[in-house]
Tab-separated table of C-alpha atoms in Angstrom:
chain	number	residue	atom	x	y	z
C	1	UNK	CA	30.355	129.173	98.366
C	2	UNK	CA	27.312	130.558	100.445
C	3	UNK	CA	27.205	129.813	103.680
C	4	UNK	CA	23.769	129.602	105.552
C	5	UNK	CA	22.551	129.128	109.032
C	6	UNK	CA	18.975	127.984	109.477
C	7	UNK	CA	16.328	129.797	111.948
C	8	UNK	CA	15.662	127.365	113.267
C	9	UNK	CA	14.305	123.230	113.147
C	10	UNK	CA	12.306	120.376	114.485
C	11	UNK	CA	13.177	116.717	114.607
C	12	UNK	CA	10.144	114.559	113.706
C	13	UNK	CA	8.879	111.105	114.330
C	14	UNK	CA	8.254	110.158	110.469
C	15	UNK	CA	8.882	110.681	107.283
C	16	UNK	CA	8.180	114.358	105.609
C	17	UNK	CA	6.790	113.259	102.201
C	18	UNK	CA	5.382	116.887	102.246
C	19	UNK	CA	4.588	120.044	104.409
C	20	UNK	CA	1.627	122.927	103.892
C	21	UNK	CA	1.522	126.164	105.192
C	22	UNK	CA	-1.379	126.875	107.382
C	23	UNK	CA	-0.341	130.649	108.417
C	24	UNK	CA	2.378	132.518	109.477
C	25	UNK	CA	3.038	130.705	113.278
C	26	UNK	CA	2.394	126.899	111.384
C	27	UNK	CA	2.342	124.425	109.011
C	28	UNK	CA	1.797	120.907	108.434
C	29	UNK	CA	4.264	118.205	107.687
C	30	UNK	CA	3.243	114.656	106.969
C	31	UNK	CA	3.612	111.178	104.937
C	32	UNK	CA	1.003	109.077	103.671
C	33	UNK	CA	0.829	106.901	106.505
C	34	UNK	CA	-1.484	107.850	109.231
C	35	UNK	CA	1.070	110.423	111.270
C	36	UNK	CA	0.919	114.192	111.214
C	37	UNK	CA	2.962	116.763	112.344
C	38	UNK	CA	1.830	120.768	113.277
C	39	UNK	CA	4.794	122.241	113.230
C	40	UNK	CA	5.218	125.912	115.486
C	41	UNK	CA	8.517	127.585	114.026
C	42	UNK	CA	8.578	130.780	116.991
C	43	UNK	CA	8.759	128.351	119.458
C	44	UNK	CA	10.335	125.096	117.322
C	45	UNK	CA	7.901	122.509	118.681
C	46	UNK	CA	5.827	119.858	116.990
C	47	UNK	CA	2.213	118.524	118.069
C	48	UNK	CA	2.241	114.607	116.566
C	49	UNK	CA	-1.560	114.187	115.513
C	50	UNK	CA	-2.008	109.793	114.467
C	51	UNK	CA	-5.057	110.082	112.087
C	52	UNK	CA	-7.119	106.742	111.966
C	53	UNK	CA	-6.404	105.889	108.425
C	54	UNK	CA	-3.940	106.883	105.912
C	55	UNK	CA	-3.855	110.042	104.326
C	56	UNK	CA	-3.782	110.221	100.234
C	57	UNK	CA	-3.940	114.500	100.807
C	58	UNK	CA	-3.922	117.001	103.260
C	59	UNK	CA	-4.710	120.783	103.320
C	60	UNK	CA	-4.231	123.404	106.842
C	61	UNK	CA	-6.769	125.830	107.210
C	62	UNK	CA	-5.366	129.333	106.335
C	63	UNK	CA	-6.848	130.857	109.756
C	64	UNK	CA	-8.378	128.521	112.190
C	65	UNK	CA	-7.282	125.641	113.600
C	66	UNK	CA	-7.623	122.519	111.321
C	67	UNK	CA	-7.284	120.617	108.757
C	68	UNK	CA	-8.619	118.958	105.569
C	69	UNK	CA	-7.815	115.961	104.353
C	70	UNK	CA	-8.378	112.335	102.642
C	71	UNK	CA	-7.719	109.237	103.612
C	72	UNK	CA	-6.227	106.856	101.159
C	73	UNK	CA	-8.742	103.804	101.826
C	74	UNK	CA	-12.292	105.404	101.064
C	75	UNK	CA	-11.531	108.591	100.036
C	76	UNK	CA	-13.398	110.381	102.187
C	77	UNK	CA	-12.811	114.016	102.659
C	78	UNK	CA	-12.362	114.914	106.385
C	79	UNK	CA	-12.308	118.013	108.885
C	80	UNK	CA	-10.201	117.505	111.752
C	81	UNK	CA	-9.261	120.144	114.518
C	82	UNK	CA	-6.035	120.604	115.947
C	83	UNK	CA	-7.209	117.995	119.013
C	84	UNK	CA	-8.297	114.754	118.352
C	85	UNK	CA	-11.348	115.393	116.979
C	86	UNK	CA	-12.565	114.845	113.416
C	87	UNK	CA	-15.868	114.901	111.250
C	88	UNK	CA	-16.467	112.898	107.949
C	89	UNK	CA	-17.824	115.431	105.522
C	90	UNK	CA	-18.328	113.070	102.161
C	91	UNK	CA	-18.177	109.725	101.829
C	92	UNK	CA	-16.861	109.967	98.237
C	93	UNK	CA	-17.201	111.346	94.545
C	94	UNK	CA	-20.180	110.070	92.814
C	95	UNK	CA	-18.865	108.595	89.643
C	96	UNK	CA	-17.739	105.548	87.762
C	97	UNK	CA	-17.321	102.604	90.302
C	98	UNK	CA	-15.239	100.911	88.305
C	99	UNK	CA	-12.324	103.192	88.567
C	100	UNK	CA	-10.237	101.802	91.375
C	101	UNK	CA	-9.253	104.927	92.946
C	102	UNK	CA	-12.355	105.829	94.894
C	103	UNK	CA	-13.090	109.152	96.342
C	104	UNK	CA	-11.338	112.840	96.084
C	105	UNK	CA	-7.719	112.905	95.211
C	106	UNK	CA	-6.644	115.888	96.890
C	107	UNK	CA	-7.838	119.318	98.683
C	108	UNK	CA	-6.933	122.728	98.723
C	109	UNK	CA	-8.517	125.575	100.899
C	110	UNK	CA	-8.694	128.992	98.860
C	111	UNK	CA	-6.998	132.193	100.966
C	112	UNK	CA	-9.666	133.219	103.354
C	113	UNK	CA	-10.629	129.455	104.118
C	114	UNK	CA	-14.334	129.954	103.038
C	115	UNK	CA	-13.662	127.453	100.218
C	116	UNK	CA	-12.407	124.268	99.488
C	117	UNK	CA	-11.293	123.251	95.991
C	118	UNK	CA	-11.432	119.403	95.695
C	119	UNK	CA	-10.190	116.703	92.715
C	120	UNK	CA	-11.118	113.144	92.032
C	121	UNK	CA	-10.646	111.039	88.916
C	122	UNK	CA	-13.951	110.367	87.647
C	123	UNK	CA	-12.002	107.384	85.261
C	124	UNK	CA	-9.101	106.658	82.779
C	125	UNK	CA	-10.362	109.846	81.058
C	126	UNK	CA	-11.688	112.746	83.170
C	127	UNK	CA	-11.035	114.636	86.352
C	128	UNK	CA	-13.537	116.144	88.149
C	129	UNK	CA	-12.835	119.638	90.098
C	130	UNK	CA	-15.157	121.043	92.423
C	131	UNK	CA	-15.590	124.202	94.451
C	132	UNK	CA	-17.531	124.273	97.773
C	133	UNK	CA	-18.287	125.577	100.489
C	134	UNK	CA	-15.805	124.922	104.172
C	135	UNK	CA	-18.620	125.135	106.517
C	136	UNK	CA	-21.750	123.975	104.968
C	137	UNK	CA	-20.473	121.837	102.010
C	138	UNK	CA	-22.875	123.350	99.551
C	139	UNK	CA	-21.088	123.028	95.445
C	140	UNK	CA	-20.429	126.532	93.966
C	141	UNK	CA	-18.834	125.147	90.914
C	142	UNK	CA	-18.688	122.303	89.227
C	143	UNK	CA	-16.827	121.000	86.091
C	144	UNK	CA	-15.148	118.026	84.704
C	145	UNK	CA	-11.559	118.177	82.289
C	146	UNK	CA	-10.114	115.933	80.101
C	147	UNK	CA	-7.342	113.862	81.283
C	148	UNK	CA	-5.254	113.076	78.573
C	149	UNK	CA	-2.603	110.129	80.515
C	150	UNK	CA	-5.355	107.977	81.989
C	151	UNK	CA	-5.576	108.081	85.511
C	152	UNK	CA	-3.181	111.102	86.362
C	153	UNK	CA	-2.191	111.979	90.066
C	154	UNK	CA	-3.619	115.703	90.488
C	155	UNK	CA	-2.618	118.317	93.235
C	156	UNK	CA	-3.295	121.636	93.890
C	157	UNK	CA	-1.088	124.651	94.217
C	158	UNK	CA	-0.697	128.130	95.458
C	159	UNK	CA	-1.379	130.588	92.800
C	160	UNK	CA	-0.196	134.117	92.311
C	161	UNK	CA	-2.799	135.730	93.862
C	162	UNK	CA	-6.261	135.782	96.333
C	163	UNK	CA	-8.455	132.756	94.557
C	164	UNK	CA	-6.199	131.520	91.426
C	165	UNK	CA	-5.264	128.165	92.507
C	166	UNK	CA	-2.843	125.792	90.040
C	167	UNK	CA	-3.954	122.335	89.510
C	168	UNK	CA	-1.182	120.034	88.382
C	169	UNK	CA	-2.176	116.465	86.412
C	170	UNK	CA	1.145	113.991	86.573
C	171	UNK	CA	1.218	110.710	85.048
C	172	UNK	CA	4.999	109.745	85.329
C	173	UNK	CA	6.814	109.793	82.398
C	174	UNK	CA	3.340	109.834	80.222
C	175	UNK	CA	3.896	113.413	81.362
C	176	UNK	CA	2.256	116.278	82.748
C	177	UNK	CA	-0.125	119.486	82.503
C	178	UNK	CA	-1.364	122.218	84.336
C	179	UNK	CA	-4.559	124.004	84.975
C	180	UNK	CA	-5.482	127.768	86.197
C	181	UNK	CA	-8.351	127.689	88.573
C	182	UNK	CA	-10.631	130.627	89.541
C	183	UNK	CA	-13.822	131.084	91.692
C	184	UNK	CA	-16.198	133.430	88.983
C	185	UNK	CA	-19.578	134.516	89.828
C	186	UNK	CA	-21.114	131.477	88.265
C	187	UNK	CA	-18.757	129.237	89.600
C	188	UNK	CA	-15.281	128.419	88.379
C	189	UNK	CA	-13.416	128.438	85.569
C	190	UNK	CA	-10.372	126.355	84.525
C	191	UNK	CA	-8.221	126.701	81.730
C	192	UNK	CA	-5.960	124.703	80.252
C	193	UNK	CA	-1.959	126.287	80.041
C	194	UNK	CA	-0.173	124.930	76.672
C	195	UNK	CA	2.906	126.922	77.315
C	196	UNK	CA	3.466	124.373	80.315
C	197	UNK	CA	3.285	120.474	79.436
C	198	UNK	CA	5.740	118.297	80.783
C	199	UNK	CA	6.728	119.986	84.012
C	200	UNK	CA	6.414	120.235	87.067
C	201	UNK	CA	4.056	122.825	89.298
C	202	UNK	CA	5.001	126.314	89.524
C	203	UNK	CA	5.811	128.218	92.034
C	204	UNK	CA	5.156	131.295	92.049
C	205	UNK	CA	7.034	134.729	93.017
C	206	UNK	CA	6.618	136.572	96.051
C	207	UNK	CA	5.260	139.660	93.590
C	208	UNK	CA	3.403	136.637	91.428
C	209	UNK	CA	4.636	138.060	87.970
C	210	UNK	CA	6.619	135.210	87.318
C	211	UNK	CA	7.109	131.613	88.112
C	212	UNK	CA	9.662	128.268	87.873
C	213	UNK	CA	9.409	125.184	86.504
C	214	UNK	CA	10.992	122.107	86.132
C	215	UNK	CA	10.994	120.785	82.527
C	216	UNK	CA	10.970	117.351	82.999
C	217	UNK	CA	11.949	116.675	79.735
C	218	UNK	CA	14.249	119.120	79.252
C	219	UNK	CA	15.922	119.015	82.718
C	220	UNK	CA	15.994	122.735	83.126
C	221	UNK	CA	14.493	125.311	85.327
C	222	UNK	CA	12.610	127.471	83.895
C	223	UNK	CA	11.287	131.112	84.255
C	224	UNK	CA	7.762	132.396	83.212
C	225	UNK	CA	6.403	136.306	82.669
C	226	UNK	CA	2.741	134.858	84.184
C	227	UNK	CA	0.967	137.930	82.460
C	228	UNK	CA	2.174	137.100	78.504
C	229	UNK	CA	3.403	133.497	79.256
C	230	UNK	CA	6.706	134.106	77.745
C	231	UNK	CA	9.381	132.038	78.728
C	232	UNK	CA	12.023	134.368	80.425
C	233	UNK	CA	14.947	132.287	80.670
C	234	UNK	CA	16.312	128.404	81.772
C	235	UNK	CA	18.977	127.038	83.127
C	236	UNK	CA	20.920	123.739	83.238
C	237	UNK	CA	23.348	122.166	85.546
C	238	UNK	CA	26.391	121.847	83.835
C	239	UNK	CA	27.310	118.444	85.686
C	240	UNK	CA	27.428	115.307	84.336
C	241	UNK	CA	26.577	113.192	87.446
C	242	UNK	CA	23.847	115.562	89.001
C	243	UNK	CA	21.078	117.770	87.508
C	244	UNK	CA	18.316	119.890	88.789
C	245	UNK	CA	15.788	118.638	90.658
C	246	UNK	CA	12.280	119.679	92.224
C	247	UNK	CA	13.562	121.857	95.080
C	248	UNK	CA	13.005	125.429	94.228
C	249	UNK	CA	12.210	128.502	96.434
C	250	UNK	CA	12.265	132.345	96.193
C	251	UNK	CA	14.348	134.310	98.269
C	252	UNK	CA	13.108	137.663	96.550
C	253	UNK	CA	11.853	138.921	93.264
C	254	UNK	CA	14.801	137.518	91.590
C	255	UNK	CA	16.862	135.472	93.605
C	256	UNK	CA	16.116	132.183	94.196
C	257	UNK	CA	16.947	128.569	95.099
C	258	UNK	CA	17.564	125.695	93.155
C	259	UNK	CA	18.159	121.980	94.186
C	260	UNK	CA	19.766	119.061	92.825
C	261	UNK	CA	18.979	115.063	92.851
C	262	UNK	CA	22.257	115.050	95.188
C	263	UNK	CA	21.025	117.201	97.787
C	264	UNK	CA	23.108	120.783	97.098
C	265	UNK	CA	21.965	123.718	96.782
C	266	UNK	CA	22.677	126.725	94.590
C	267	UNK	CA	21.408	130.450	94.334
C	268	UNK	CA	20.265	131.002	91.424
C	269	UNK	CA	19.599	135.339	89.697
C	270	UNK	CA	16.818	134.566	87.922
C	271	UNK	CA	17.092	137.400	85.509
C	272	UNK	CA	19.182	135.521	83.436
C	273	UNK	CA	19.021	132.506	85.097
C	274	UNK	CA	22.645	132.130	86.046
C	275	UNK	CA	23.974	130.161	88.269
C	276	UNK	CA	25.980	132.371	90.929
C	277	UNK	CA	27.236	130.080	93.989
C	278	UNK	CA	26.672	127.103	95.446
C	279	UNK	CA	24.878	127.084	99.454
C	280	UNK	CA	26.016	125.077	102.152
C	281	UNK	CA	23.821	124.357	104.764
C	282	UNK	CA	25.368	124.422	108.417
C	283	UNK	CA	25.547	120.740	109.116
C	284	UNK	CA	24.740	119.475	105.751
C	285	UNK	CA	27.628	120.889	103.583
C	286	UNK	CA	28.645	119.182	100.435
C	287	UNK	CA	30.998	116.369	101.129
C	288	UNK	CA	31.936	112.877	99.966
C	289	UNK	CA	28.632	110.420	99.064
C	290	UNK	CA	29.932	108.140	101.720
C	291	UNK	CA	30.463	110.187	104.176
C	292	UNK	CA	26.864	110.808	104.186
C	293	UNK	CA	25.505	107.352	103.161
C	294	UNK	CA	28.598	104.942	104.261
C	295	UNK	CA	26.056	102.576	101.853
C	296	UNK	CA	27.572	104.397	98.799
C	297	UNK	CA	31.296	104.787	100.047
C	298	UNK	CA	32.595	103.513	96.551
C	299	UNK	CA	30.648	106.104	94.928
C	300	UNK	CA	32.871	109.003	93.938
C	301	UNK	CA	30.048	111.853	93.764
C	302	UNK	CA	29.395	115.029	96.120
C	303	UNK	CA	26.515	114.997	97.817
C	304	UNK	CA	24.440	116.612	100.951
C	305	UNK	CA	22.003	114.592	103.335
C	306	UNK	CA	19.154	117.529	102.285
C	307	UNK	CA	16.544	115.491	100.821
C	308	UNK	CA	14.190	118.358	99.623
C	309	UNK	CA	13.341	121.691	100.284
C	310	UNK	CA	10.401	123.951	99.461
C	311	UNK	CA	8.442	127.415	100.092
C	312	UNK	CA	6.295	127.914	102.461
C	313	UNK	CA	5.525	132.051	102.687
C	314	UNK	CA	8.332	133.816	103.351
C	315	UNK	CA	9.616	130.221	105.058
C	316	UNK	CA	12.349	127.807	102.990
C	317	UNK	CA	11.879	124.498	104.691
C	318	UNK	CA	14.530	121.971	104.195
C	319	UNK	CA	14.623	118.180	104.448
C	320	UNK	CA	17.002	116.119	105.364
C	321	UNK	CA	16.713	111.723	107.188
C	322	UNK	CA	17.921	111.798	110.574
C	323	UNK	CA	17.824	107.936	111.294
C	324	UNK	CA	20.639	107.575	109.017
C	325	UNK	CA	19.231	104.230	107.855
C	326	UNK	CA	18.766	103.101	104.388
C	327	UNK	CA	15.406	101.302	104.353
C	328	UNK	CA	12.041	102.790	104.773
C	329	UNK	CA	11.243	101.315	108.164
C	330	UNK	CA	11.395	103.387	110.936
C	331	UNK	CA	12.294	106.244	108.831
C	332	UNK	CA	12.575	110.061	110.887
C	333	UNK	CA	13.055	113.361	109.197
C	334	UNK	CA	14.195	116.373	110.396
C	335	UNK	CA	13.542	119.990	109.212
C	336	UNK	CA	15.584	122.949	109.062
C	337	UNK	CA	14.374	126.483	107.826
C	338	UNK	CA	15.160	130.276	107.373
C	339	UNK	CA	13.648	133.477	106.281
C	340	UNK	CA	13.785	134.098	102.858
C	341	UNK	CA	16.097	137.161	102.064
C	342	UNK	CA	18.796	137.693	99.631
C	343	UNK	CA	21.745	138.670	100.481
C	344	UNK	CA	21.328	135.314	102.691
């Protein structure tokens, strides 16, 4: 077994449904309820931002400081400085009101910050993606793509280089697609990947020649060649009370991270996929189910308390509930992270 000591952690006042790099001294965790976190991992302290309505998406500028982002009961698309200042930039997407999910769905600002890619659900049947411009708001591309599971949650992700974005359509167990995204000099293009239905989003390499997914059908992780789209190798967890999960992070070229539904953690050569070791987490090593959630005592499992964990840069962020409560009132999260690197 691995053992690894974090850089370094914060303790936060709510829930970390997610967390977005902004650059290298920050990034953003929040929830969808109204609180926000800027998180400084030099000096480990948080600034607690309370927006004034919930938040459906969120997206840290790459250079200055602030933020988009949506609130859940309009869906209004927002810019809001690091203070407590904010301005209202759209009211909402233009399109059928009879689809109940008003407004943009989520935002994503490309590498230099000069753009802002933006999603809505138009209705049951199309998305809408648009391309414009941070300061002025001005469209610089415009299209609209079939969505083929009604209604689909969409998100956007990092790509594997300067202005490829990944947009990700997810409709539960309906299942899922994914989109390439590209600023052109006519405006954008987007085009549909075939190789990758039915997973989750990728993330990308540090080099960006290959990603991971999760095949959520499958329940493997999986390794792509992003230049020829050939699938480079999967793996399984060979356990019949846990599987793979979500989690997944680079810690070079071809080492890597994988998580599990029960909270461990294993490294992962991604040449051949193989499973080498499991990681324990200082604080969080696998133990007993109860002795983590006394709820589940009769349960006969191994588990950890790490909820999730993701990239962020050269950053591996982990998860984990520091309440210790079992209902979603009141509930705090905690983060703990280190510098990707392998050996670890």
């Amino acid at each position: 077994m691995l053992h690894l000591k974090p850089d370094g952690g914060v303790d936060l006042e709510h829930r970390a449904t997610f967390f977005l790099r902004g650059s290298q001294q920050r990034f953003l965790a929040t929830t969808h309820d109204r609180l926000l976190s800027i998180v400084h991992p030099g000096s480990q302290s948080v600034q607690l931002i309370q927006l004034p309505e919930k938040i459906r998406a969120v997206c840290p500028h790459p250079t200055l400081e602030c933020f988009a982002w949506i609130d859940a009961t309009t869906g209004s698309l927002r810019i809001h400085d690091f203070g407590e200042t904010g301005t209202q930039i759209t009211k909402h997407l233009p399109g059928s009101e009879s689809w109940p999910l008003q407004g943009w769905e989520d935002c994503h600002f490309d590498s230099t910050g000069d753009y802002l890619w933006l999603v809505a659900n138009r209705d049951s049947e199309h998305c809408e993606i648009q391309l414009v411009e941070s300061r002025s708001g001005d469209i610089v591309g415009k299209t609209i793509i079939d969505d083929p599971f009604s209604g689909s949650y969409c998100s956007f992700h990092v790509g594997n280089y300067a202005g490829m974005i990944a947009l990700w359509l997810g409709a539960g167990q309906d299942g899922q697609q994914i989109y390439w995204l590209q600023q052109t000099e006519s405006g954008i293009s987007c085009t549909l990947v075939q190789h990758l239905a039915n997973t989750t989003p990728p993330v990308f390499s540090p080099s960006g020649r290959s990603f991971q997914v999760f095949l959520t059908e499958r329940l493997e992780i999986v390794r792509f060649d992003f230049d020829s789209m050939v699938k480079f190798a999967e793996a399984t967890l060979d356990d019949d009370d846990d599987m793979f999960s979500e989690s997944f992070a680079w810690l070079d070229d071809r080492w890597a991270l994988a998580g599990t539904n029960e909270g461990r953690v294993y490294a992962v050569d991604t040449e051949g996929m193989k499973i080498e070791q499991e990681v324990a987490i200082a604080g969080h090593e696998p133990r007993l189910v109860g002795d983590y959630f006394p709820e589940l005592a009769k349960e006969t499992g191994v588990a950890t308390d790490i909820s999730h964990f993701g990239q962020l840069g050269d950053l591996i962020v982990f998860v984990y509930r520091r309440d210790k409560e079992s209902g979603l009132e009141n509930w705090k999260d905690s983060l703990l992270w280190f510098r990707a690197r392998w050996p670890v």
